[in-house]
Amino acid sequence: MPPLYRLVEVGIYSLLNFLPLMVLALYPFRHRLRFSKTATVGLVVALSLVQIFLGWQAAFFSTNAGLLSAVSTLLYAAFYFFAVKVKVGKTGFTLLLLSNNASFIVITSKCLEGILFPSLAYESYRWSFSLCMFMTEAVVWGPLFIYMKKVYTPAVEKEPSGLEWRYLWLIPFTFYIIWYYTLYGNSTKSSLELALEPKNTIALFFINAGAFLVYYIVARLVIEQQKNLRLQENNHLLEMQNLQYDYLQDKIKETRRYKHDVRHHIALMQELLKKGEYDKLSEYLNSFRDSMPDISEHIYCKNTSVSALLAYFAQIAESSGIEYKVNADIPDDIKIDITDLSVLFGNLIENAIHGCVSDSAKNKKIIIRAKADSYSLCLAVDNTFTGTILTDPEGGFLSSKRKGKGIGTESVKNIAAKYNGVAKFEYGDGMFYASVMLNI
């Protein structure tokens, strides 16, 4: 049985080598955890104890330290992939990014120990190594945390429109292979001897500095792509607002024409009344009633913006020969950004109308159901469609108007993710079903 102070030394090293890495890895996805924060903290504590136990086994009771190190790596990787509810590409990129920096910290700490405590550097897991690791982490993890908070987290919080994260993880993986080969490829020296040579630490520093620059550029490009997607959404919203404005202007002009002509109608009706030609007067009144413009607008719900959108698309559906049914209960004070609300309803209904117009079916219809309370918003838009649905390898819907994914469906998915909700698209039996649930 090793002495207590040695158990403490190995335990401290195990925690320094694992805990900061796990905290930084979880931070960008703290709002996308599979479990509650309390449960996640409990699992991290339990996994930390397992890491300490494996460290003791490797240091004192096993001759196969490499196998135990692999088991340790697999355990925290498996936990991370399971605990975070995002695409594997994002978690893989994050884990490889931080693992590369963790390896740099280990090598730098051992090199620093060789300089400051040369008599202890050849011993495993001594207090001097933990001290050097703590100092190195204090220098490295600070700027890295700022990068994770200010740049990386905004890049992974939303889904871009392409397949970026499906392949981006290859970037940190490539840098991992590069620095690993630089240190251990074609060398007859042990890993300890390599770590104690400052030139190897310097080489690894420049490799990681270059990698960090690439990581920064990647995150900024993803953020810019998200901004462009948001601009496309806003432009689409402005187009709908312009169409609504044009529709309102037409109604105003039509009402003015009616007001201008009404005095002539009154004069003619008075003349028919004086002559006692009641049958002609009745016939003229019926004709006049049918010719009157429809200046009323159906109020679909209490939320004026949503109701205006529903009324606008009702006119388009009517002119296109589409049956249009709405059952909406949306309060005016709903705690959802008005832009998000307009983009959500506008995209889904516009897609439904486009699907009906392009379909060859005779009995075309759109059914809209919406309900909101203090906790959530539920929206379902169903439309008839018997054509062919275009999808990509990931199951996403491709646009029938242009190459690539449909901006409308991607915008809806982004809004659902923003409010920790879900967006679901299904089709079958001559119908296309779109449903969204947002948490308020």
Short mmCIF file of C-alpha atoms in Angstrom, two decimals:
data_model
loop_
_atom_site.label_atom_id
_atom_site.label_comp_id
_atom_site.label_asym_id
_atom_site.label_seq_id
_atom_site.Cartn_x
_atom_site.Cartn_y
_atom_site.Cartn_z
CA MET A 1 0.00 0.00 0.00
CA PRO A 2 1.56 3.35 -1.05
CA PRO A 3 1.86 6.11 1.55
CA LEU A 4 -0.97 8.61 1.93
CA TYR A 5 0.99 11.55 0.52
CA ARG A 6 1.58 9.62 -2.73
CA LEU A 7 -2.13 8.86 -3.04
CA VAL A 8 -2.84 12.57 -2.59
CA GLU A 9 -0.23 13.53 -5.21
CA VAL A 10 -1.71 11.20 -7.81
CA GLY A 11 -5.25 12.28 -6.91
CA ILE A 12 -4.43 15.97 -7.37
CA TYR A 13 -2.77 15.27 -10.72
CA SER A 14 -5.80 13.27 -11.90
CA LEU A 15 -8.16 16.11 -11.00
CA LEU A 16 -5.98 18.77 -12.65
CA ASN A 17 -5.74 16.65 -15.78
CA PHE A 18 -9.50 15.98 -16.00
CA LEU A 19 -11.68 18.55 -14.27
CA PRO A 20 -10.71 21.79 -16.11
CA LEU A 21 -10.99 19.97 -19.43
CA MET A 22 -14.49 18.70 -18.65
CA VAL A 23 -15.72 22.07 -17.35
CA LEU A 24 -14.53 23.86 -20.50
CA ALA A 25 -15.99 21.14 -22.71
CA LEU A 26 -19.43 21.42 -21.09
CA TYR A 27 -19.54 25.23 -20.98
CA PRO A 28 -20.53 25.91 -24.64
CA PHE A 29 -23.43 23.44 -24.31
CA ARG A 30 -24.57 24.26 -20.78
CA HIS A 31 -28.07 24.95 -22.15
CA ARG A 32 -28.15 21.70 -24.16
CA LEU A 33 -27.45 19.17 -21.42
CA ARG A 34 -29.29 15.86 -21.40
CA PHE A 35 -29.65 15.97 -17.61
CA SER A 36 -30.33 18.79 -15.15
CA LYS A 37 -27.34 20.88 -14.08
CA THR A 38 -27.43 19.31 -10.61
CA ALA A 39 -27.42 15.79 -12.04
CA THR A 40 -24.65 16.71 -14.49
CA VAL A 41 -22.48 18.10 -11.68
CA GLY A 42 -23.08 14.90 -9.72
CA LEU A 43 -22.03 12.77 -12.68
CA VAL A 44 -18.90 14.89 -13.21
CA VAL A 45 -17.97 14.42 -9.53
CA ALA A 46 -18.51 10.66 -9.83
CA LEU A 47 -16.42 10.54 -13.00
CA SER A 48 -13.68 12.56 -11.25
CA LEU A 49 -13.52 9.90 -8.53
CA VAL A 50 -13.25 7.22 -11.22
CA GLN A 51 -10.38 9.16 -12.82
CA ILE A 52 -8.60 9.33 -9.45
CA PHE A 53 -9.07 5.58 -8.99
CA LEU A 54 -7.68 4.87 -12.47
CA GLY A 55 -4.74 7.17 -11.69
CA TRP A 56 -3.96 5.16 -8.56
CA GLN A 57 -4.18 1.93 -10.52
CA ALA A 58 -1.81 3.23 -13.19
CA ALA A 59 0.68 4.64 -10.68
CA PHE A 60 0.83 1.86 -8.08
CA PHE A 61 -0.96 -1.35 -9.02
CA SER A 62 -0.70 -1.92 -12.78
CA THR A 63 2.05 -2.49 -15.29
CA ASN A 64 -0.18 -1.48 -18.21
CA ALA A 65 -0.56 2.26 -17.67
CA GLY A 66 -1.24 2.83 -21.37
CA LEU A 67 -4.36 0.66 -21.28
CA LEU A 68 -5.67 2.46 -18.19
CA SER A 69 -5.03 5.82 -19.87
CA ALA A 70 -7.06 4.65 -22.88
CA VAL A 71 -9.89 3.51 -20.59
CA SER A 72 -9.84 6.89 -18.85
CA THR A 73 -10.05 8.72 -22.18
CA LEU A 74 -12.90 6.52 -23.43
CA LEU A 75 -14.87 7.04 -20.22
CA TYR A 76 -14.86 10.84 -20.28
CA ALA A 77 -15.43 10.89 -24.07
CA ALA A 78 -18.43 8.53 -23.75
CA PHE A 79 -19.85 10.60 -20.90
CA TYR A 80 -19.41 13.82 -22.85
CA PHE A 81 -21.06 12.55 -26.04
CA PHE A 82 -23.99 11.23 -24.01
CA ALA A 83 -24.41 14.21 -21.64
CA VAL A 84 -24.61 16.87 -24.37
CA LYS A 85 -27.59 16.93 -26.74
CA VAL A 86 -25.98 18.29 -29.92
CA LYS A 87 -24.67 16.84 -33.15
CA VAL A 88 -21.65 14.56 -32.85
CA GLY A 89 -19.62 16.86 -35.11
CA LYS A 90 -19.85 19.69 -32.57
CA THR A 91 -18.96 17.53 -29.57
CA GLY A 92 -16.14 15.88 -31.52
CA PHE A 93 -14.69 19.24 -32.56
CA THR A 94 -14.89 20.54 -28.98
CA LEU A 95 -13.36 17.45 -27.41
CA LEU A 96 -10.47 17.27 -29.88
CA LEU A 97 -9.81 21.00 -29.57
CA LEU A 98 -9.54 20.77 -25.78
CA SER A 99 -7.69 17.43 -25.82
CA ASN A 100 -4.98 18.98 -28.00
CA ASN A 101 -4.59 21.81 -25.51
CA ALA A 102 -4.63 19.37 -22.59
CA SER A 103 -1.79 17.39 -24.19
CA PHE A 104 0.14 20.62 -24.69
CA ILE A 105 -0.35 21.45 -21.01
CA VAL A 106 0.93 18.02 -19.91
CA ILE A 107 4.06 18.27 -22.09
CA THR A 108 4.73 21.87 -21.03
CA SER A 109 4.23 21.01 -17.35
CA LYS A 110 6.70 18.14 -17.50
CA CYS A 111 9.24 20.35 -19.31
CA LEU A 112 8.77 23.06 -16.69
CA GLU A 113 9.19 20.50 -13.93
CA GLY A 114 12.45 19.38 -15.52
CA ILE A 115 13.71 22.96 -15.34
CA LEU A 116 12.47 23.86 -11.85
CA PHE A 117 12.64 20.46 -10.12
CA PRO A 118 15.12 18.32 -12.07
CA SER A 119 15.53 15.79 -9.25
CA LEU A 120 11.77 15.04 -9.20
CA ALA A 121 11.07 15.25 -12.94
CA TYR A 122 11.91 11.59 -13.59
CA GLU A 123 9.43 10.41 -10.96
CA SER A 124 5.76 9.93 -11.81
CA TYR A 125 2.92 12.12 -10.54
CA ARG A 126 4.91 14.07 -7.95
CA TRP A 127 3.67 17.26 -6.31
CA SER A 128 6.14 19.22 -8.42
CA PHE A 129 4.42 18.02 -11.59
CA SER A 130 1.00 19.03 -10.27
CA LEU A 131 2.36 22.44 -9.27
CA CYS A 132 3.81 23.01 -12.75
CA MET A 133 0.55 21.83 -14.30
CA PHE A 134 -1.44 24.25 -12.15
CA MET A 135 0.79 27.15 -13.24
CA THR A 136 0.56 26.14 -16.90
CA GLU A 137 -3.22 25.79 -16.73
CA ALA A 138 -3.49 29.21 -15.09
CA VAL A 139 -1.76 30.68 -18.14
CA VAL A 140 -3.44 28.59 -20.87
CA TRP A 141 -6.99 28.01 -19.66
CA GLY A 142 -7.69 31.72 -19.06
CA PRO A 143 -7.35 32.86 -22.70
CA LEU A 144 -8.92 29.59 -23.82
CA PHE A 145 -11.98 30.22 -21.64
CA ILE A 146 -12.35 33.72 -23.12
CA TYR A 147 -12.24 32.17 -26.60
CA MET A 148 -14.81 29.54 -25.61
CA LYS A 149 -17.13 32.16 -24.10
CA LYS A 150 -16.83 35.02 -26.59
CA VAL A 151 -16.24 33.23 -29.90
CA TYR A 152 -16.78 29.48 -29.79
CA THR A 153 -20.03 29.34 -27.79
CA PRO A 154 -21.92 31.74 -30.12
CA ALA A 155 -20.71 29.64 -33.06
CA VAL A 156 -22.13 26.36 -31.72
CA GLU A 157 -25.32 27.68 -30.12
CA LYS A 158 -27.19 27.75 -33.44
CA GLU A 159 -27.44 25.39 -36.36
CA PRO A 160 -25.93 26.69 -39.62
CA SER A 161 -27.70 25.85 -42.86
CA GLY A 162 -25.09 23.45 -44.26
CA LEU A 163 -23.28 20.31 -43.14
CA GLU A 164 -20.32 22.19 -41.61
CA TRP A 165 -20.05 20.47 -38.24
CA ARG A 166 -20.26 17.10 -39.91
CA TYR A 167 -16.73 17.65 -41.22
CA LEU A 168 -15.19 20.46 -39.15
CA TRP A 169 -14.07 18.02 -36.43
CA LEU A 170 -11.43 16.82 -38.91
CA ILE A 171 -9.53 20.09 -38.36
CA PRO A 172 -8.56 19.49 -34.68
CA PHE A 173 -8.11 15.79 -35.49
CA THR A 174 -5.56 16.70 -38.16
CA PHE A 175 -3.65 18.95 -35.75
CA TYR A 176 -3.67 16.12 -33.21
CA ILE A 177 -2.00 13.82 -35.75
CA ILE A 178 0.53 16.53 -36.65
CA TRP A 179 1.78 17.24 -33.14
CA TYR A 180 1.66 13.56 -32.16
CA TYR A 181 3.87 12.66 -35.11
CA THR A 182 6.17 15.62 -34.39
CA LEU A 183 6.83 14.32 -30.88
CA TYR A 184 6.70 10.56 -31.23
CA GLY A 185 7.18 9.74 -34.91
CA ASN A 186 10.46 8.04 -35.82
CA SER A 187 11.91 8.57 -32.35
CA THR A 188 13.73 6.09 -30.14
CA LYS A 189 13.33 8.25 -27.04
CA SER A 190 10.67 7.71 -24.40
CA SER A 191 7.79 10.14 -24.00
CA LEU A 192 9.34 11.37 -20.74
CA GLU A 193 12.66 12.15 -22.43
CA LEU A 194 10.88 13.95 -25.25
CA ALA A 195 8.80 16.00 -22.82
CA LEU A 196 11.89 17.12 -20.89
CA GLU A 197 13.46 18.62 -24.02
CA PRO A 198 12.41 22.31 -24.33
CA LYS A 199 12.68 22.24 -28.13
CA ASN A 200 9.79 19.79 -28.30
CA THR A 201 7.65 22.03 -26.09
CA ILE A 202 8.48 25.02 -28.30
CA ALA A 203 7.55 23.05 -31.43
CA LEU A 204 4.30 21.97 -29.83
CA PHE A 205 3.57 25.57 -28.81
CA PHE A 206 3.78 26.81 -32.40
CA ILE A 207 1.66 23.91 -33.64
CA ASN A 208 -1.02 24.69 -31.06
CA ALA A 209 -0.79 28.43 -31.75
CA GLY A 210 -1.42 27.77 -35.44
CA ALA A 211 -4.25 25.40 -34.57
CA PHE A 212 -5.79 27.99 -32.26
CA LEU A 213 -5.72 30.57 -35.06
CA VAL A 214 -7.52 28.12 -37.35
CA TYR A 215 -10.10 27.36 -34.62
CA TYR A 216 -10.72 31.09 -34.22
CA ILE A 217 -11.18 31.60 -37.97
CA VAL A 218 -13.55 28.61 -38.18
CA ALA A 219 -15.71 29.94 -35.34
CA ARG A 220 -15.83 33.42 -36.86
CA LEU A 221 -16.83 32.03 -40.27
CA VAL A 222 -19.65 30.01 -38.70
CA ILE A 223 -20.86 33.13 -36.85
CA GLU A 224 -20.78 35.15 -40.08
CA GLN A 225 -22.76 32.44 -41.84
CA GLN A 226 -25.37 32.60 -39.09
CA LYS A 227 -25.53 36.39 -39.49
CA ASN A 228 -26.07 35.98 -43.23
CA LEU A 229 -28.84 33.48 -42.58
CA ARG A 230 -30.45 35.91 -40.15
CA LEU A 231 -30.23 38.67 -42.77
CA GLN A 232 -31.93 36.39 -45.26
CA GLU A 233 -34.68 35.76 -42.71
CA ASN A 234 -35.10 39.49 -42.09
CA ASN A 235 -35.17 40.21 -45.83
CA HIS A 236 -37.81 37.55 -46.24
CA LEU A 237 -39.81 39.13 -43.43
CA LEU A 238 -39.49 42.56 -45.06
CA GLU A 239 -40.72 41.10 -48.34
CA MET A 240 -43.80 39.75 -46.59
CA GLN A 241 -44.36 43.10 -44.89
CA ASN A 242 -44.07 44.89 -48.24
CA LEU A 243 -46.60 42.51 -49.74
CA GLN A 244 -48.93 43.16 -46.81
CA TYR A 245 -48.43 46.91 -47.31
CA ASP A 246 -49.24 46.62 -51.02
CA TYR A 247 -52.33 44.60 -50.16
CA LEU A 248 -53.44 47.27 -47.66
CA GLN A 249 -52.81 50.05 -50.20
CA ASP A 250 -54.98 48.24 -52.74
CA LYS A 251 -57.75 47.99 -50.14
CA ILE A 252 -57.48 51.71 -49.40
CA LYS A 253 -57.63 52.63 -53.09
CA GLU A 254 -60.59 50.33 -53.58
CA THR A 255 -62.39 51.96 -50.65
CA ARG A 256 -61.68 55.44 -52.03
CA ARG A 257 -63.12 54.46 -55.39
CA TYR A 258 -66.17 53.08 -53.64
CA LYS A 259 -66.57 56.32 -51.64
CA HIS A 260 -66.22 58.38 -54.82
CA ASP A 261 -68.88 56.35 -56.65
CA VAL A 262 -71.33 55.94 -53.80
CA ARG A 263 -73.00 59.34 -54.33
CA HIS A 264 -73.85 58.36 -57.91
CA HIS A 265 -75.38 55.13 -56.67
CA ILE A 266 -77.44 57.04 -54.10
CA ALA A 267 -78.70 59.48 -56.74
CA LEU A 268 -79.81 56.63 -59.00
CA MET A 269 -81.55 54.81 -56.13
CA GLN A 270 -83.38 58.01 -55.13
CA GLU A 271 -84.58 58.41 -58.72
CA LEU A 272 -85.88 54.82 -58.83
CA LEU A 273 -87.58 55.37 -55.47
CA LYS A 274 -89.34 58.53 -56.71
CA LYS A 275 -90.64 56.71 -59.78
CA GLY A 276 -91.88 53.82 -57.65
CA GLU A 277 -89.84 51.29 -59.62
CA TYR A 278 -89.30 49.10 -56.57
CA ASP A 279 -88.43 45.94 -58.48
CA LYS A 280 -85.66 47.73 -60.34
CA LEU A 281 -84.52 49.30 -57.07
CA SER A 282 -84.35 45.90 -55.36
CA GLU A 283 -82.45 44.44 -58.30
CA TYR A 284 -80.04 47.37 -58.29
CA LEU A 285 -79.47 47.08 -54.51
CA ASN A 286 -78.61 43.41 -54.88
CA SER A 287 -76.21 44.22 -57.70
CA PHE A 288 -74.70 47.06 -55.67
CA ARG A 289 -74.22 44.82 -52.63
CA ASP A 290 -72.38 42.21 -54.69
CA SER A 291 -70.09 44.86 -56.17
CA MET A 292 -69.10 46.34 -52.81
CA PRO A 293 -65.43 45.75 -51.91
CA ASP A 294 -64.62 43.51 -48.96
CA ILE A 295 -63.03 45.99 -46.59
CA SER A 296 -63.30 43.77 -43.53
CA GLU A 297 -60.38 41.79 -42.18
CA HIS A 298 -60.97 38.64 -40.20
CA ILE A 299 -59.52 38.75 -36.68
CA TYR A 300 -57.90 35.37 -36.18
CA CYS A 301 -56.37 35.96 -32.74
CA LYS A 302 -55.59 38.68 -30.20
CA ASN A 303 -52.00 39.08 -31.40
CA THR A 304 -52.27 41.77 -34.06
CA SER A 305 -49.07 40.80 -35.92
CA VAL A 306 -49.97 37.13 -36.18
CA SER A 307 -53.59 37.94 -37.05
CA ALA A 308 -52.44 40.28 -39.84
CA LEU A 309 -50.18 37.56 -41.26
CA LEU A 310 -52.98 35.00 -41.13
CA ALA A 311 -55.35 37.45 -42.85
CA TYR A 312 -52.79 38.27 -45.52
CA PHE A 313 -52.19 34.63 -46.39
CA ALA A 314 -55.95 33.99 -46.26
CA GLN A 315 -56.34 36.37 -49.21
CA ILE A 316 -53.58 34.60 -51.15
CA ALA A 317 -55.10 31.20 -50.40
CA GLU A 318 -58.54 32.38 -51.50
CA SER A 319 -57.22 33.81 -54.76
CA SER A 320 -55.33 30.54 -55.39
CA GLY A 321 -58.39 28.37 -54.80
CA ILE A 322 -57.06 26.87 -51.57
CA GLU A 323 -59.32 26.00 -48.65
CA TYR A 324 -57.91 27.88 -45.63
CA LYS A 325 -58.82 26.90 -42.07
CA VAL A 326 -57.42 28.61 -38.97
CA ASN A 327 -57.84 27.92 -35.27
CA ALA A 328 -55.49 30.29 -33.42
CA ASP A 329 -55.26 31.45 -29.82
CA ILE A 330 -52.21 33.72 -29.53
CA PRO A 331 -52.24 36.49 -26.89
CA ASP A 332 -50.97 39.95 -27.73
CA ASP A 333 -48.41 39.90 -24.87
CA ILE A 334 -46.73 36.60 -25.79
CA LYS A 335 -43.10 36.46 -24.59
CA ILE A 336 -41.62 35.72 -28.02
CA ASP A 337 -39.73 38.20 -30.16
CA ILE A 338 -42.08 39.65 -32.79
CA THR A 339 -39.52 39.01 -35.55
CA ASP A 340 -39.21 35.35 -34.58
CA LEU A 341 -42.99 35.05 -34.39
CA SER A 342 -43.47 36.59 -37.84
CA VAL A 343 -40.71 34.50 -39.43
CA LEU A 344 -42.10 31.33 -37.85
CA PHE A 345 -45.70 31.81 -39.01
CA GLY A 346 -44.72 33.43 -42.30
CA ASN A 347 -42.31 30.69 -43.39
CA LEU A 348 -44.59 27.79 -42.48
CA ILE A 349 -47.71 29.26 -44.10
CA GLU A 350 -45.84 30.49 -47.17
CA ASN A 351 -44.32 27.03 -47.64
CA ALA A 352 -47.79 25.50 -47.28
CA ILE A 353 -49.25 27.83 -49.93
CA HIS A 354 -46.31 27.18 -52.26
CA GLY A 355 -46.81 23.43 -51.76
CA CYS A 356 -50.51 23.70 -52.60
CA VAL A 357 -49.99 25.97 -55.62
CA SER A 358 -47.34 23.68 -57.11
CA ASP A 359 -49.43 20.56 -56.44
CA SER A 360 -51.68 18.95 -59.03
CA ALA A 361 -54.33 17.86 -56.51
CA LYS A 362 -57.82 19.30 -56.95
CA ASN A 363 -59.00 19.69 -53.36
CA LYS A 364 -56.23 21.86 -51.95
CA LYS A 365 -56.36 22.90 -48.32
CA ILE A 366 -54.30 24.40 -45.52
CA ILE A 367 -55.11 23.77 -41.86
CA ILE A 368 -53.47 26.01 -39.23
CA ARG A 369 -53.67 25.35 -35.50
CA ALA A 370 -51.89 27.55 -32.97
CA LYS A 371 -52.10 27.76 -29.19
CA ALA A 372 -49.98 29.72 -26.71
CA ASP A 373 -49.98 29.95 -22.92
CA SER A 374 -47.55 31.16 -20.27
CA TYR A 375 -45.15 28.29 -20.87
CA SER A 376 -45.16 27.33 -24.53
CA LEU A 377 -46.32 27.99 -28.07
CA CYS A 378 -47.57 25.12 -30.23
CA LEU A 379 -48.09 25.61 -33.96
CA ALA A 380 -49.12 23.10 -36.62
CA VAL A 381 -49.49 23.89 -40.32
CA ASP A 382 -50.75 21.06 -42.55
CA ASN A 383 -51.27 21.24 -46.30
CA THR A 384 -52.19 18.92 -49.13
CA PHE A 385 -49.24 17.81 -51.27
CA THR A 386 -48.92 14.81 -53.56
CA GLY A 387 -45.65 15.76 -55.26
CA THR A 388 -42.06 14.69 -54.57
CA ILE A 389 -40.29 15.84 -51.39
CA LEU A 390 -36.59 16.60 -51.90
CA THR A 391 -34.33 15.67 -48.96
CA ASP A 392 -30.59 15.61 -48.26
CA PRO A 393 -28.59 12.69 -46.75
CA GLU A 394 -29.24 14.02 -43.23
CA GLY A 395 -33.01 14.07 -43.74
CA GLY A 396 -33.26 17.85 -44.18
CA PHE A 397 -35.59 19.32 -46.78
CA LEU A 398 -34.11 20.80 -49.94
CA SER A 399 -35.56 23.89 -51.55
CA SER A 400 -37.61 23.45 -54.72
CA LYS A 401 -36.79 27.07 -55.66
CA ARG A 402 -32.98 26.96 -55.51
CA LYS A 403 -30.04 24.65 -54.81
CA GLY A 404 -29.37 23.71 -51.20
CA LYS A 405 -31.49 23.50 -48.09
CA GLY A 406 -34.70 25.45 -47.84
CA ILE A 407 -34.15 28.69 -45.95
CA GLY A 408 -37.69 28.55 -44.58
CA THR A 409 -37.39 25.19 -42.84
CA GLU A 410 -33.88 26.00 -41.58
CA SER A 411 -35.13 29.31 -40.14
CA VAL A 412 -37.94 27.48 -38.36
CA LYS A 413 -35.45 24.97 -36.91
CA ASN A 414 -33.18 27.80 -35.74
CA ILE A 415 -36.07 29.56 -33.98
CA ALA A 416 -37.10 26.27 -32.33
CA ALA A 417 -33.53 25.75 -31.10
CA LYS A 418 -33.38 29.34 -29.81
CA TYR A 419 -36.37 28.70 -27.54
CA ASN A 420 -35.25 25.17 -26.56
CA GLY A 421 -38.13 23.74 -28.55
CA VAL A 422 -38.60 21.28 -31.38
CA ALA A 423 -39.54 21.54 -35.06
CA LYS A 424 -40.90 18.49 -36.85
CA PHE A 425 -41.66 17.98 -40.55
CA GLU A 426 -43.46 14.90 -41.86
CA TYR A 427 -45.33 13.91 -45.00
CA GLY A 428 -47.60 11.07 -46.10
CA ASP A 429 -51.05 10.21 -47.41
CA GLY A 430 -51.13 13.29 -49.60
CA MET A 431 -50.39 15.71 -46.73
CA PHE A 432 -47.37 17.63 -45.48
CA TYR A 433 -47.28 18.20 -41.72
CA ALA A 434 -45.19 20.92 -40.04
CA SER A 435 -45.29 21.34 -36.27
CA VAL A 436 -43.31 23.52 -33.87
CA MET A 437 -43.21 23.77 -30.09
CA LEU A 438 -41.40 26.67 -28.38
CA ASN A 439 -40.71 27.00 -24.67
CA ILE A 440 -41.44 30.50 -23.42
#
